[in-house]
C-alpha positions as a Python dict, from the first residue, in 0.01 Angstrom:
ca = {
    (1, 'M'): (0, 0, 0),
    (2, 'F'): (-105, -365, 24),
    (3, 'D'): (-138, -318, 398),
    (4, 'T'): (-387, -39, 331),
    (5, 'A'): (-582, -266, 96),
    (6, 'R'): (-585, -542, 356),
    (7, 'T'): (-707, -302, 624),
    (8, 'A'): (-980, -161, 398),
    (9, 'F'): (-1098, -512, 315),
    (10, 'A'): (-1106, -602, 684),
    (11, 'W'): (-1343, -308, 744),
    (12, 'L'): (-1584, -454, 487),
    (13, 'V'): (-1619, -783, 671),
    (14, 'T'): (-1614, -653, 1029),
    (15, 'G'): (-1926, -597, 1233),
    (16, 'P'): (-2276, -743, 1235),
    (17, 'H'): (-2346, -668, 867),
    (18, 'P'): (-2040, -765, 659),
    (19, 'V'): (-2042, -720, 284),
    (20, 'A'): (-2154, -1048, 135),
    (21, 'L'): (-2241, -1231, -187),
    (22, 'D'): (-2567, -1415, -232),
    (23, 'G'): (-2461, -1776, -244),
    (24, 'R'): (-2799, -1880, -378),
    (25, 'Q'): (-2704, -1724, -714),
    (26, 'I'): (-2362, -1887, -739),
    (27, 'S'): (-2325, -2260, -778),
    (28, 'G'): (-2077, -2402, -530),
    (29, 'L'): (-2135, -2147, -252),
    (30, 'P'): (-2357, -2210, 50),
    (31, 'P'): (-2719, -2107, -30),
    (32, 'R'): (-2715, -1796, 188),
    (33, 'L'): (-2545, -1458, 220),
    (34, 'V'): (-2177, -1543, 237),
    (35, 'P'): (-1942, -1277, 386),
    (36, 'L'): (-1656, -1185, 155),
    (37, 'D'): (-1385, -1319, 384),
    (38, 'E'): (-1560, -1658, 380),
    (39, 'V'): (-1594, -1631, 1),
    (40, 'G'): (-1220, -1580, -17),
    (41, 'K'): (-1145, -1890, 189),
    (42, 'L'): (-1382, -2102, -16),
    (43, 'T'): (-1247, -1993, -355),
    (44, 'V'): (-879, -2047, -269),
    (45, 'A'): (-948, -2396, -135),
    (46, 'K'): (-793, -2662, -354),
    (47, 'G'): (-1119, -2845, -411),
    (48, 'C'): (-1312, -2540, -529),
    (49, 'P'): (-1431, -2592, -891),
    (50, 'Q'): (-1307, -2341, -1146),
    (51, 'Q'): (-1668, -2264, -1248),
    (52, 'T'): (-1739, -2149, -892),
    (53, 'R'): (-1432, -1926, -888),
    (54, 'D'): (-1525, -1773, -1221),
    (55, 'A'): (-1886, -1721, -1111),
    (56, 'V'): (-1765, -1544, -794),
    (57, 'W'): (-1530, -1320, -989),
    (58, 'T'): (-1796, -1246, -1248),
    (59, 'A'): (-2023, -1123, -970),
    (60, 'L'): (-1745, -922, -803),
    (61, 'V'): (-1620, -754, -1121),
    (62, 'T'): (-1974, -677, -1237),
    (63, 'R'): (-2053, -505, -906),
    (64, 'S'): (-1720, -320, -917),
    (65, 'R'): (-1793, -184, -1265),
    (66, 'A'): (-2146, -83, -1172),
    (67, 'E'): (-2090, 57, -823),
    (68, 'G'): (-1715, 99, -770),
    (69, 'G'): (-1605, 189, -418),
    (70, 'T'): (-1687, -98, -185),
    (71, 'W'): (-1685, -365, -453),
    (72, 'T'): (-1355, -250, -603),
    (73, 'V'): (-1200, -273, -255),
    (74, 'A'): (-1360, -618, -227),
    (75, 'C'): (-1194, -726, -553),
    (76, 'V'): (-852, -607, -437),
    (77, 'G'): (-891, -771, -96),
    (78, 'L'): (-993, -1106, -241),
    (79, 'A'): (-709, -1091, -495),
    (80, 'L'): (-439, -1026, -233),
    (81, 'P'): (-347, -1398, -214),
    (82, 'V'): (-229, -1375, -577),
    (83, 'L'): (-117, -1010, -588),
    (84, 'L'): (121, -1036, -291),
    (85, 'P'): (326, -1322, -445),
    (86, 'V'): (339, -1127, -771),
    (87, 'A'): (483, -821, -596),
    (88, 'A'): (726, -1038, -397),
    (89, 'K'): (858, -1214, -709),
    (90, 'L'): (918, -885, -886),
    (91, 'T'): (1106, -720, -601),
    (92, 'N'): (1279, -1003, -417),
    (93, 'R'): (1617, -917, -577),
    (94, 'F'): (1551, -551, -652),
    (95, 'R'): (1754, -322, -426),
    (96, 'G'): (1584, 2, -527),
    (97, 'E'): (1259, 164, -418),
    (98, 'F'): (997, -113, -444),
    (99, 'H'): (686, 93, -361),
    (100, 'D'): (652, 213, -722),
    (101, 'I'): (659, -146, -847),
    (102, 'H'): (397, -253, -593),
    (103, 'A'): (183, 43, -701),
    (104, 'A'): (220, -67, -1065),
    (105, 'V'): (107, -420, -975),
    (106, 'L'): (-204, -284, -804),
    (107, 'T'): (-271, -37, -1087),
    (108, 'G'): (-243, -311, -1347),
    (109, 'F'): (-497, -517, -1156),
    (110, 'L'): (-741, -226, -1123),
    (111, 'E'): (-711, -139, -1492),
    (112, 'A'): (-779, -499, -1587),
    (113, 'L'): (-1098, -498, -1378),
    (114, 'V'): (-1242, -251, -1628),
    (115, 'D'): (-1200, -462, -1941),
    (116, 'V'): (-1129, -823, -1843),
    (117, 'D'): (-1346, -1060, -2048),
    (118, 'L'): (-1594, -1221, -1810),
    (119, 'D'): (-1708, -1472, -2071),
    (120, 'R'): (-1373, -1645, -2079),
    (121, 'P'): (-1261, -1885, -1805),
    (122, 'A'): (-988, -1828, -1541),
    (123, 'I'): (-1081, -1465, -1471),
    (124, 'L'): (-854, -1430, -1167),
    (125, 'V'): (-563, -1590, -1354),
    (126, 'R'): (-593, -1327, -1628),
    (127, 'L'): (-625, -1047, -1372),
    (128, 'R'): (-311, -1174, -1205),
    (129, 'W'): (-120, -1173, -1534),
    (130, 'A'): (-232, -818, -1607),
    (131, 'A'): (-98, -713, -1266),
    (132, 'Y'): (226, -900, -1329),
    (133, 'R'): (284, -740, -1668),
    (134, 'A'): (229, -392, -1525),
    (135, 'G'): (469, -459, -1239),
    (136, 'H'): (724, -609, -1475),
    (137, 'R'): (718, -298, -1695),
    (138, 'A'): (774, -80, -1388),
    (139, 'L'): (1063, -300, -1279),
    (140, 'R'): (1230, -282, -1621),
    (141, 'E'): (1194, 96, -1624),
    (142, 'A'): (1349, 117, -1277),
    (143, 'L'): (1640, -106, -1378),
    (144, 'D'): (1700, 89, -1699),
    (145, 'A'): (1694, 418, -1509),
    (146, 'A'): (1948, 288, -1260),
    (147, 'A'): (2200, 188, -1527),
    (148, 'P'): (2516, 406, -1515),
    (149, 'V'): (2542, 625, -1823),
    (150, 'A'): (2899, 746, -1784),
    (151, 'D'): (3057, 401, -1769),
    (152, 'L'): (3100, 331, -2139),
    (153, 'G'): (3315, 28, -2078),
    (154, 'A'): (3037, -168, -1905),
    (155, 'R'): (2699, -264, -2035),
    (156, 'A'): (2399, -384, -1837),
    (157, 'P'): (2211, -687, -1971),
    (158, 'G'): (1957, -569, -2228),
    (159, 'P'): (1613, -696, -2320),
    (160, 'E'): (1768, -984, -2513),
    (161, 'H'): (1884, -1142, -2187),
    (162, 'V'): (1649, -1422, -2081),
    (163, 'G'): (1674, -1570, -1734),
    (164, 'G'): (1578, -1544, -1370),
    (165, 'H'): (1242, -1641, -1221),
    (166, 'P'): (1020, -1857, -1446),
    (167, 'D'): (756, -1585, -1461),
    (168, 'F'): (1016, -1342, -1602),
    (169, 'V'): (1103, -1596, -1871),
    (170, 'L'): (737, -1647, -1960),
    (171, 'L'): (675, -1272, -1976),
    (172, 'A'): (977, -1226, -2201),
    (173, 'A'): (838, -1495, -2432),
    (174, 'V'): (500, -1319, -2441),
    (175, 'D'): (670, -985, -2516),
    (176, 'A'): (865, -1151, -2799),
    (177, 'G'): (545, -1292, -2951),
    (178, 'V'): (654, -1652, -2894),
    (179, 'L'): (371, -1734, -2652),
    (180, 'T'): (25, -1593, -2604),
    (181, 'A'): (-74, -1474, -2258),
    (182, 'A'): (-303, -1776, -2231),
    (183, 'D'): (-16, -2015, -2313),
    (184, 'A'): (211, -1845, -2060),
    (185, 'A'): (-62, -1861, -1795),
    (186, 'L'): (-117, -2230, -1868),
    (187, 'I'): (254, -2309, -1821),
    (188, 'G'): (302, -2080, -1523),
    (189, 'D'): (-6, -2184, -1329),
    (190, 'T'): (20, -2559, -1389),
    (191, 'R'): (399, -2594, -1368),
    (192, 'F'): (487, -2337, -1103),
    (193, 'G'): (150, -2251, -950),
    (194, 'E'): (-115, -2449, -768),
    (195, 'L'): (-350, -2508, -1062),
    (196, 'S'): (-368, -2869, -1173),
    (197, 'L'): (-385, -2956, -1540),
    (198, 'A'): (-735, -3096, -1486),
    (199, 'E'): (-849, -2765, -1333),
    (200, 'A'): (-686, -2575, -1618),
    (201, 'A'): (-871, -2792, -1869),
    (202, 'Q'): (-1196, -2722, -1687),
    (203, 'A'): (-1122, -2349, -1684),
    (204, 'R'): (-1040, -2350, -2057),
    (205, 'G'): (-1347, -2553, -2146),
    (206, 'Q'): (-1131, -2825, -2300),
    (207, 'T'): (-1071, -3191, -2242),
    (208, 'Y'): (-775, -3292, -2029),
    (209, 'K'): (-597, -3435, -2335),
    (210, 'A'): (-647, -3116, -2540),
    (211, 'T'): (-512, -2900, -2257),
    (212, 'Q'): (-215, -3134, -2212),
    (213, 'Q'): (-134, -3108, -2582),
    (214, 'A'): (-174, -2728, -2573),
    (215, 'R'): (76, -2707, -2288),
    (216, 'H'): (314, -2941, -2471),
    (217, 'R'): (305, -2721, -2783),
    (218, 'A'): (357, -2406, -2576),
    (219, 'E'): (650, -2558, -2387),
    (220, 'R'): (811, -2670, -2713),
    (221, 'K'): (789, -2313, -2846),
    (222, 'L'): (934, -2185, -2521),
    (223, 'A'): (1222, -2434, -2534),
    (224, 'E'): (1311, -2332, -2890),
    (225, 'Y'): (1297, -1965, -2790),
    (226, 'L'): (1525, -2021, -2491),
    (227, 'S'): (1767, -2228, -2697),
    (228, 'D'): (1785, -1956, -2961),
    (229, 'A'): (1832, -1687, -2694),
    (230, 'A'): (2114, -1887, -2534),
    (231, 'T'): (2308, -1923, -2859),
    (232, 'R'): (2241, -1573, -2990),
    (233, 'P'): (2556, -1358, -2958),
    (234, 'R'): (2518, -1081, -2706),
    (235, 'R'): (2542, -731, -2849),
    (236, 'R'): (2832, -530, -2721),
    (237, 'R'): (2871, -160, -2712),
    (238, 'T'): (3160, -39, -2923),
    (239, 'V'): (3366, 226, -2753),
    (240, 'A'): (3563, 450, -2986),
    (241, 'R'): (3926, 472, -2884),
    (242, 'A'): (4159, 757, -2953),
    (243, 'P'): (4422, 666, -3210),
    (244, 'E'): (4741, 551, -3051),
    (245, 'K'): (5043, 778, -3089),
    (246, 'S'): (5333, 629, -3278),
    (247, 'W'): (5653, 672, -3084),
    (248, 'R'): (5981, 679, -3276),
    (249, 'P'): (6307, 605, -3106),
    (250, 'V'): (6514, 918, -3053),
    (251, 'S'): (6860, 887, -3201),
    (252, 'P'): (7144, 1007, -2981),
    (253, 'R'): (7281, 1177, -3292),
    (254, 'P'): (7018, 1393, -3459),
    (255, 'P'): (7001, 1374, -3836),
    (256, 'K'): (7199, 1623, -4035),
    (257, 'S'): (6998, 1929, -4110),
    (258, 'G'): (7260, 2076, -4344),
    (259, 'V'): (7265, 2401, -4155),
    (260, 'G'): (7603, 2336, -3995),
    (261, 'D'): (7759, 2257, -4332),
    (262, 'R'): (7673, 2588, -4493),
    (263, 'G'): (7848, 2928, -4479),
    (264, 'T'): (8218, 3005, -4434),
    (265, 'R'): (8409, 2779, -4206),
    (266, 'V'): (8622, 2979, -3970),
    (267, 'P'): (8970, 2829, -3961),
    (268, 'A'): (9098, 2733, -3627),
    (269, 'R'): (9319, 2995, -3473),
    (270, 'P'): (9679, 2879, -3472),
    (271, 'R'): (9819, 2817, -3138),
    (272, 'P'): (10056, 3100, -3054),
    (273, 'S'): (10416, 3003, -3017),
    (274, 'R'): (10601, 3102, -2711),
    (275, 'S'): (10725, 3452, -2796),
    (276, 'T'): (10977, 3670, -2627),
    (277, 'S'): (10715, 3912, -2534),
    (278, 'E'): (10567, 3674, -2295),
    (279, 'P'): (10651, 3729, -1935),
    (280, 'G'): (10919, 3505, -1812),
    (281, 'A'): (11067, 3452, -2153),
    (282, 'V'): (11451, 3453, -2177),
    (283, 'Q'): (11591, 3677, -2450),
    (284, 'E'): (11872, 3541, -2644),
    (285, 'A'): (12165, 3789, -2702),
    (286, 'S'): (12233, 3889, -3056),
    (287, 'P'): (12557, 3777, -3201),
    (288, 'C'): (12838, 4026, -3180),
    (289, 'D'): (12958, 3975, -3531),
}
């Protein structure tokens, strides 16, 4: 999918008449028609001012909304340096089918092109976060679908579990209402990304000190949230057990039922004495007198 986007973007800048932006209308670009691949290299350079990046993305998104097609492909192609790491972070430990998650990342970016606020700074940063949130939702759905249903004794970690890659932690804090998306972007891009705090301040239209304090407040909220999540007891699924059978020892002598004691007892037959009628018996002669 991203390979297709890369190939389509390459078509736009190949040949004698590549798709270009008019650098004379954008401060910070050379005052000429600048091919899009050159625009991409200039805007990802570390020394590029944030105002120039925002002006480029304002022009790109405006053309995409008005004309679609070529300029939407241009937006995707120029955003690949941030979209590819997003997709990689989401799927680097996922053992399932990752194409759906990559598609969600790209879809989230395209949907954000339609309504991203061009009057606010850090346009690409906010587009990146929209793509990340869409991919994260797709990943959570895939993980929930893969959970075994029949195994009642085990329980997969639920939404209350906080951990993993820093971006996952930041997204969880945004979902919980602890941080705003802007706060999460400030922490993520200045702590784990390549955006310096000075560039972030410039992008936010604030002084360096105000941006530093904003990040400090956001990080304090995040620390409290993580501390609370770490001490919160994990919910466990209760599995109903069948009542245990009570086993009674079996007496070798069963209890008296009373049946054997009732009725007429038959007396034991007397043992017959040895009579003369028995074979082999010797008859005694009767006395003569």
